[in-house]
Amino acid sequence: MDIINTVFVRNNLIVAFALVGLVIWVSYFLADKLTKGRIHGSAIAIALGLVAAYYGGVVSGGNTGLADVAMLGGIGLMGGGMLRDFAIVATAFGVHLSELKKAGLAGVISIFAGVIVSFVVGAAIAVMFGYTDAAEITTIGAGAVTYIVGPVTGEAIGASNEVITLSVAAGLVKSILVMIGTPLVARLIGLDNPQSAMVFGGLMGTTSGVAAGLAATDPKLVPYGAMTATFYTGVGCLLGPSILFFIVSGIF
Amino acid sequence: MIVYGVALLSACLVVGMLIGEALGVALNVQANVGGVGIAMLFLVYASNSEKFKTLTQGAAGDGIKFWSAMYIPIVVAMAARQDVAGAVDGGLLALLAGVAAVVVSFALVPVLSKIGKEHPVDEKIAEEDAP
């Protein structure tokens, strides 16, 4: 047991490659046999990943899911921001500039519309739950933007730790739901071309959610959605503690 | 050489991240503003340009395609390291705020996708013709 532990921990990134490969093989097998290809194999793999993350979080009490289990720490590196961003940029290889230009304006509008709409919805629900303090309402609204915008805004305007934690949870729910929900609603919302993918990325904004959601829908759309999504958190951090907070302060 | 493509990809990401970080400082925002998106634009430019041919074609191009193909496995690992337990612990308020934001945003995708479409008028007529 000691030997296994030593080898697994010392080579944790390699263990992660092998484990993820196995999970994807099982997922594609299930997608093919059980759903006859109706559900994308990667959608099943991502869902399995989320279930494993829940298990890892409950067992370890940490906040990086399965990566908190010592022997599987490599999952943290493999699925961390550095390699994720590296692979996202690589998907842009072979994309034509003309496709990006076609949806340029709609993409920019969607980023601002997405931040404001998510914020308003989150803030409204905070009010429904009886919050009356402007800083608390703003922080929860910002959490509905992304789980990064929530704490950045909350700390800037002096919200309590409890509310900041709540805003992170709201952002996590959003991110996870985008991962699972996107392939299910893709046809309904016309998500089948580069233009709508750019609008989708701008509206949703959660890079993890968009990255996984589009991967499970149609990997060809990934670069377009990711392109706009990566501006979203920055715009959210810009608007949250400033204009949006001022507006909420004016009302409450 | 495969490494030429990987090096080009890395350079795009590093320069993009630097610009995104500088934009964040300039705007007084505690976040990287679009670093990945800017890096993607660099790679799109390089892969469409004659000047970068030696870095994007043949074996060098395979170095970029490898990482592009590793995207889905990396996303699966990313899913496995999400704080799902934390999201579940957030309670009803966090759940409702997250779900409502996603539902409303999903609904806006078809609305905003119409902006800048080439023949919006034709579509309208087609819709009106339908019974």
XYZ file of C-alpha atoms in Angstrom:
383
model
C 0.000 0.000 0.000
C 2.867 2.309 0.855
C 4.553 1.621 -2.474
C 1.348 2.390 -4.400
C 0.892 5.598 -2.463
C 4.448 6.761 -3.121
C 4.292 6.057 -6.850
C 0.825 7.594 -7.303
C 1.628 10.767 -5.377
C 5.029 11.232 -6.989
C 3.594 10.806 -10.512
C 0.234 12.411 -9.884
C -0.115 14.209 -13.230
C 0.573 10.980 -15.112
C -1.979 9.168 -12.931
C -4.474 11.876 -13.855
C -3.857 11.354 -17.600
C -4.469 7.616 -17.210
C -7.553 8.077 -15.037
C -9.156 10.688 -17.297
C -8.432 8.505 -20.316
C -10.195 5.601 -18.623
C -13.202 7.756 -17.644
C -13.533 9.038 -21.226
C -13.309 5.509 -22.626
C -16.076 4.334 -20.278
C -18.168 7.421 -21.083
C -17.951 6.982 -24.854
C -18.770 3.302 -24.433
C -21.874 4.182 -22.375
C -22.898 6.940 -24.807
C -22.673 4.494 -27.693
C -24.328 1.465 -26.076
C -26.895 2.968 -23.701
C -27.966 6.136 -25.506
C -27.032 5.083 -29.074
C -25.027 8.296 -29.438
C -27.919 10.581 -28.493
C -25.952 11.904 -25.522
C -22.407 13.005 -26.349
C -19.695 10.883 -24.716
C -17.964 13.981 -23.390
C -21.219 15.093 -21.712
C -21.249 11.828 -19.771
C -17.541 12.183 -18.940
C -18.080 15.716 -17.606
C -21.087 14.565 -15.550
C -19.000 11.708 -14.110
C -16.268 14.249 -13.317
C -18.742 16.405 -11.400
C -20.045 13.414 -9.437
C -16.456 12.456 -8.586
C -15.802 16.067 -7.572
C -18.749 15.968 -5.174
C -17.464 12.724 -3.680
C -13.934 14.148 -3.366
C -15.229 17.295 -1.705
C -17.322 15.373 0.828
C -14.539 12.895 1.653
C -11.711 15.442 1.942
C -13.603 18.538 3.070
C -11.521 20.617 0.651
C -12.717 22.861 -2.142
C -11.062 21.415 -5.247
C -13.160 18.272 -5.544
C -11.356 15.066 -6.438
C -8.007 16.897 -6.515
C -8.060 17.039 -2.704
C -7.680 13.258 -2.535
C -3.887 12.960 -2.190
C -3.386 10.174 -4.730
C -5.416 12.068 -7.314
C -3.808 15.464 -6.812
C -2.737 15.470 -10.468
C -6.360 16.131 -11.442
C -5.849 19.557 -9.900
C -2.925 20.329 -12.199
C -4.453 18.752 -15.295
C -7.798 20.509 -14.817
C -6.348 23.707 -13.368
C -6.407 27.145 -14.923
C -2.998 26.881 -16.618
C -3.589 23.802 -18.776
C -7.245 24.722 -19.289
C -6.319 28.104 -20.775
C -3.516 26.524 -22.823
C -5.904 24.005 -24.383
C -8.620 26.626 -24.930
C -6.169 28.816 -26.874
C -5.096 25.762 -28.919
C -8.723 25.258 -30.054
C -8.475 28.617 -31.874
C -5.997 27.014 -34.303
C -7.568 26.995 -37.753
C -10.406 29.393 -36.892
C -11.051 31.943 -39.637
C -10.958 35.632 -38.815
C -14.051 36.232 -40.986
C -16.200 34.068 -38.656
C -15.110 36.152 -35.676
C -15.823 39.445 -37.438
C -19.333 38.344 -38.390
C -20.384 38.035 -34.750
C -18.090 40.718 -33.354
C -20.756 43.277 -32.453
C -23.253 40.719 -31.159
C -20.435 39.163 -29.117
C -19.504 42.446 -27.430
C -23.137 43.302 -26.686
C -23.711 39.821 -25.267
C -20.866 40.233 -22.739
C -22.392 43.384 -21.230
C -25.952 42.051 -21.498
C -24.871 38.795 -19.856
C -23.182 40.484 -16.875
C -26.091 42.868 -16.271
C -28.853 40.257 -16.693
C -27.199 37.708 -14.384
C -26.522 40.424 -11.820
C -30.116 41.688 -11.857
C -31.514 38.155 -11.540
C -29.159 37.306 -8.647
C -29.847 40.597 -6.879
C -33.612 40.167 -7.278
C -33.439 36.737 -5.656
C -31.376 38.166 -2.786
C -34.133 40.766 -2.238
C -36.773 38.015 -2.356
C -34.882 36.261 0.432
C -35.127 39.374 2.576
C -31.746 41.033 2.094
C -31.995 44.820 2.374
C -28.343 45.889 2.620
C -27.001 47.266 -0.678
C -23.539 45.678 -0.263
C -25.077 42.244 0.435
C -27.527 42.437 -2.476
C -24.732 43.559 -4.820
C -22.411 40.745 -3.715
C -25.012 38.025 -4.247
C -25.922 39.547 -7.624
C -22.219 39.566 -8.537
C -21.980 35.898 -7.498
C -24.659 35.085 -10.065
C -22.314 36.675 -12.647
C -19.408 34.289 -11.849
C -17.855 32.819 -8.723
C -14.888 35.140 -9.237
C -16.872 38.359 -9.660
C -18.798 37.607 -6.424
C -15.853 37.627 -3.982
C -13.964 40.358 -5.876
C -17.011 42.623 -5.621
C -17.859 41.595 -2.052
C -14.353 42.342 -0.797
C -14.212 45.666 -2.630
C -17.460 46.950 -1.098
C -17.052 45.351 2.337
C -19.656 42.597 2.416
C -19.563 39.976 5.192
C -17.702 36.681 4.708
C -20.950 34.774 4.994
C -22.466 36.655 2.045
C -19.255 36.283 0.012
C -19.364 32.508 0.550
C -22.973 32.532 -0.596
C -22.005 34.449 -3.749
C -19.316 31.879 -4.571
C -21.893 29.095 -4.155
C -24.302 30.887 -6.514
C -21.528 31.200 -9.108
C -20.642 27.517 -8.724
C -24.265 26.492 -9.255
C -24.293 28.590 -12.429
C -21.043 27.115 -13.726
C -22.116 23.510 -13.067
C -25.566 24.048 -14.548
C -24.070 25.499 -17.750
C -21.831 22.414 -18.034
C -24.768 20.015 -17.729
C -27.545 22.087 -19.277
C -25.917 23.354 -22.471
C -26.064 20.120 -24.498
C -29.687 19.640 -23.404
C -30.919 23.065 -24.567
C -28.487 23.610 -27.474
C -31.006 22.861 -30.210
C -33.761 24.849 -28.511
C -31.681 28.040 -28.356
C -30.141 27.640 -31.827
C -26.657 26.927 -30.550
C -25.284 25.312 -33.710
C -23.097 27.917 -35.456
C -20.075 30.093 -34.628
C -22.159 33.265 -34.292
C -24.580 31.919 -31.714
C -21.655 30.257 -29.896
C -19.982 33.666 -29.496
C -23.211 35.146 -28.156
C -23.618 32.130 -25.863
C -20.078 32.560 -24.460
C -20.695 36.249 -23.844
C -24.045 35.679 -22.128
C -22.976 32.795 -19.890
C -19.479 34.026 -19.174
C -18.367 31.313 -16.786
C -15.243 30.062 -18.592
C -15.422 26.592 -17.018
C -19.137 26.270 -17.731
C -18.854 27.452 -21.318
C -15.730 25.354 -21.942
C -17.403 22.157 -20.735
C -20.886 22.955 -22.033
C -19.697 23.530 -25.597
C -17.331 20.552 -25.471
C -20.334 18.369 -24.673
C -22.440 19.983 -27.414
C -20.090 20.401 -30.388
C -16.319 20.768 -29.913
C -16.140 22.836 -33.120
C -17.968 25.679 -31.334
C -15.542 25.826 -28.406
C -13.138 28.511 -29.682
C -15.987 30.919 -30.514
C -17.707 30.624 -27.153
C -14.458 30.681 -25.183
C -13.292 33.812 -27.001
C -16.123 35.980 -25.630
C -16.437 34.178 -22.298
C -12.895 35.077 -21.267
C -13.767 38.798 -21.343
C -16.852 38.322 -19.181
C -15.248 37.947 -15.757
C -13.106 41.046 -16.378
C -16.148 43.083 -17.372
C -18.020 41.726 -14.342
C -15.204 42.732 -11.975
C -15.248 46.150 -13.625
C -19.007 46.781 -13.335
C -19.794 44.951 -10.049
C -18.102 47.106 -7.410
C -18.696 50.314 -9.401
C -21.759 51.124 -11.506
C -23.867 48.161 -10.389
C -23.129 48.822 -6.696
C -23.964 52.526 -7.114
C -27.287 51.674 -8.747
C -28.202 49.192 -5.993
C -27.149 51.727 -3.320
C -29.456 54.261 -4.952
C -32.427 51.908 -4.674
C -31.812 50.500 -1.158
C 9.562 20.298 -35.319
C 6.594 19.722 -33.032
C 8.028 21.991 -30.386
C 7.851 25.033 -32.693
C 4.069 24.841 -32.700
C 3.932 24.290 -28.943
C 6.272 27.250 -28.451
C 4.099 29.469 -30.669
C 1.007 28.425 -28.695
C 2.804 29.140 -25.406
C 4.032 32.524 -26.605
C 0.487 33.480 -27.662
C -0.865 32.557 -24.214
C 1.886 34.352 -22.288
C 1.622 37.564 -24.330
C -2.191 37.448 -24.206
C -2.140 36.958 -20.427
C 0.311 39.850 -20.001
C -1.972 42.150 -22.003
C -5.043 40.920 -20.080
C -3.274 41.500 -16.763
C -2.118 44.995 -17.863
C -5.694 45.799 -18.941
C -6.871 44.740 -15.484
C -4.390 47.074 -13.817
C -5.254 49.923 -16.206
C -8.984 49.509 -15.495
C -8.325 49.071 -11.768
C -9.949 45.620 -11.806
C -8.700 42.652 -9.773
C -8.910 40.277 -12.721
C -7.294 39.359 -16.007
C -9.385 41.063 -18.688
C -9.686 38.761 -21.693
C -6.125 37.415 -21.636
C -7.176 34.062 -23.083
C -9.362 35.703 -25.721
C -6.517 37.978 -26.812
C -4.166 34.979 -26.970
C -6.717 33.214 -29.200
C -6.771 36.202 -31.552
C -2.970 35.993 -31.838
C -3.156 32.298 -32.705
C -5.959 32.890 -35.220
C -3.822 35.595 -36.842
C -0.716 33.377 -36.896
C -2.580 30.381 -38.333
C -4.055 32.542 -41.115
C -0.781 34.311 -41.961
C 1.903 33.330 -44.462
C 4.665 34.738 -42.242
C 4.135 32.105 -39.544
C 3.974 29.170 -41.957
C 7.012 27.394 -40.475
C 5.430 27.520 -37.009
C 1.936 26.373 -37.979
C 2.274 23.803 -40.762
C 3.410 20.204 -40.871
C 4.860 18.782 -37.669
C 4.785 22.182 -35.932
C 1.028 22.340 -36.553
C 0.658 18.888 -34.998
C 2.120 20.312 -31.785
C -0.800 22.767 -31.619
C -3.376 20.186 -32.739
C -2.280 17.848 -29.937
C -3.178 20.413 -27.274
C -6.379 21.263 -29.071
C -7.321 17.564 -28.953
C -6.382 17.375 -25.246
C -9.016 20.014 -24.602
C -11.863 17.633 -23.742
C -9.776 15.442 -21.359
C -8.576 18.613 -19.639
C -12.164 19.815 -19.317
C -13.145 16.462 -17.770
C -10.341 16.893 -15.211
C -11.550 20.454 -14.661
C -15.058 19.144 -13.913
C -13.567 16.693 -11.405
C -11.905 19.511 -9.447
C -14.935 21.799 -9.156
C -16.237 22.595 -5.684
C -19.506 20.709 -6.234
C -19.856 20.012 -2.519
C -19.523 23.765 -1.888
C -22.263 24.526 -4.413
C -24.564 21.974 -2.791
C -23.868 23.471 0.657
C -24.829 26.953 -0.574
C -28.488 26.299 0.146
C -31.638 27.466 -1.558
C -30.634 31.100 -2.181
C -27.407 30.158 -3.996
C -29.229 27.448 -5.932
C -32.048 29.755 -7.054
C -29.726 32.647 -7.949
C -27.490 30.368 -10.035
C -30.332 28.536 -11.760
C -32.310 31.705 -12.547
C -29.247 33.443 -13.992
C -28.587 30.474 -16.292
C -32.205 30.101 -17.431
C -32.561 33.800 -18.310
C -29.170 33.824 -20.078
C -30.058 30.714 -22.100
C -33.287 32.422 -23.189
C -31.366 35.464 -24.451
C -29.055 33.455 -26.759
C -31.496 33.295 -29.718
C -32.488 36.958 -29.191
C -28.949 38.357 -29.311
C -27.828 35.909 -32.026
C -30.057 37.844 -34.423
C -27.848 40.961 -34.135
C -25.684 41.367 -37.209
C -27.259 38.486 -39.131
C -27.074 39.087 -42.861
C -30.749 38.691 -43.776
C -32.860 39.381 -40.715
C -35.689 40.645 -42.946
C -35.905 37.403 -44.916
C -36.210 35.438 -41.708
C -39.032 37.617 -40.517
C -40.968 37.044 -43.720
C -40.370 33.314 -43.492
C -41.714 33.316 -39.948
C -44.811 35.267 -40.940
C -45.514 32.909 -43.805
C -45.605 29.978 -41.446
C -49.139 29.175 -40.254
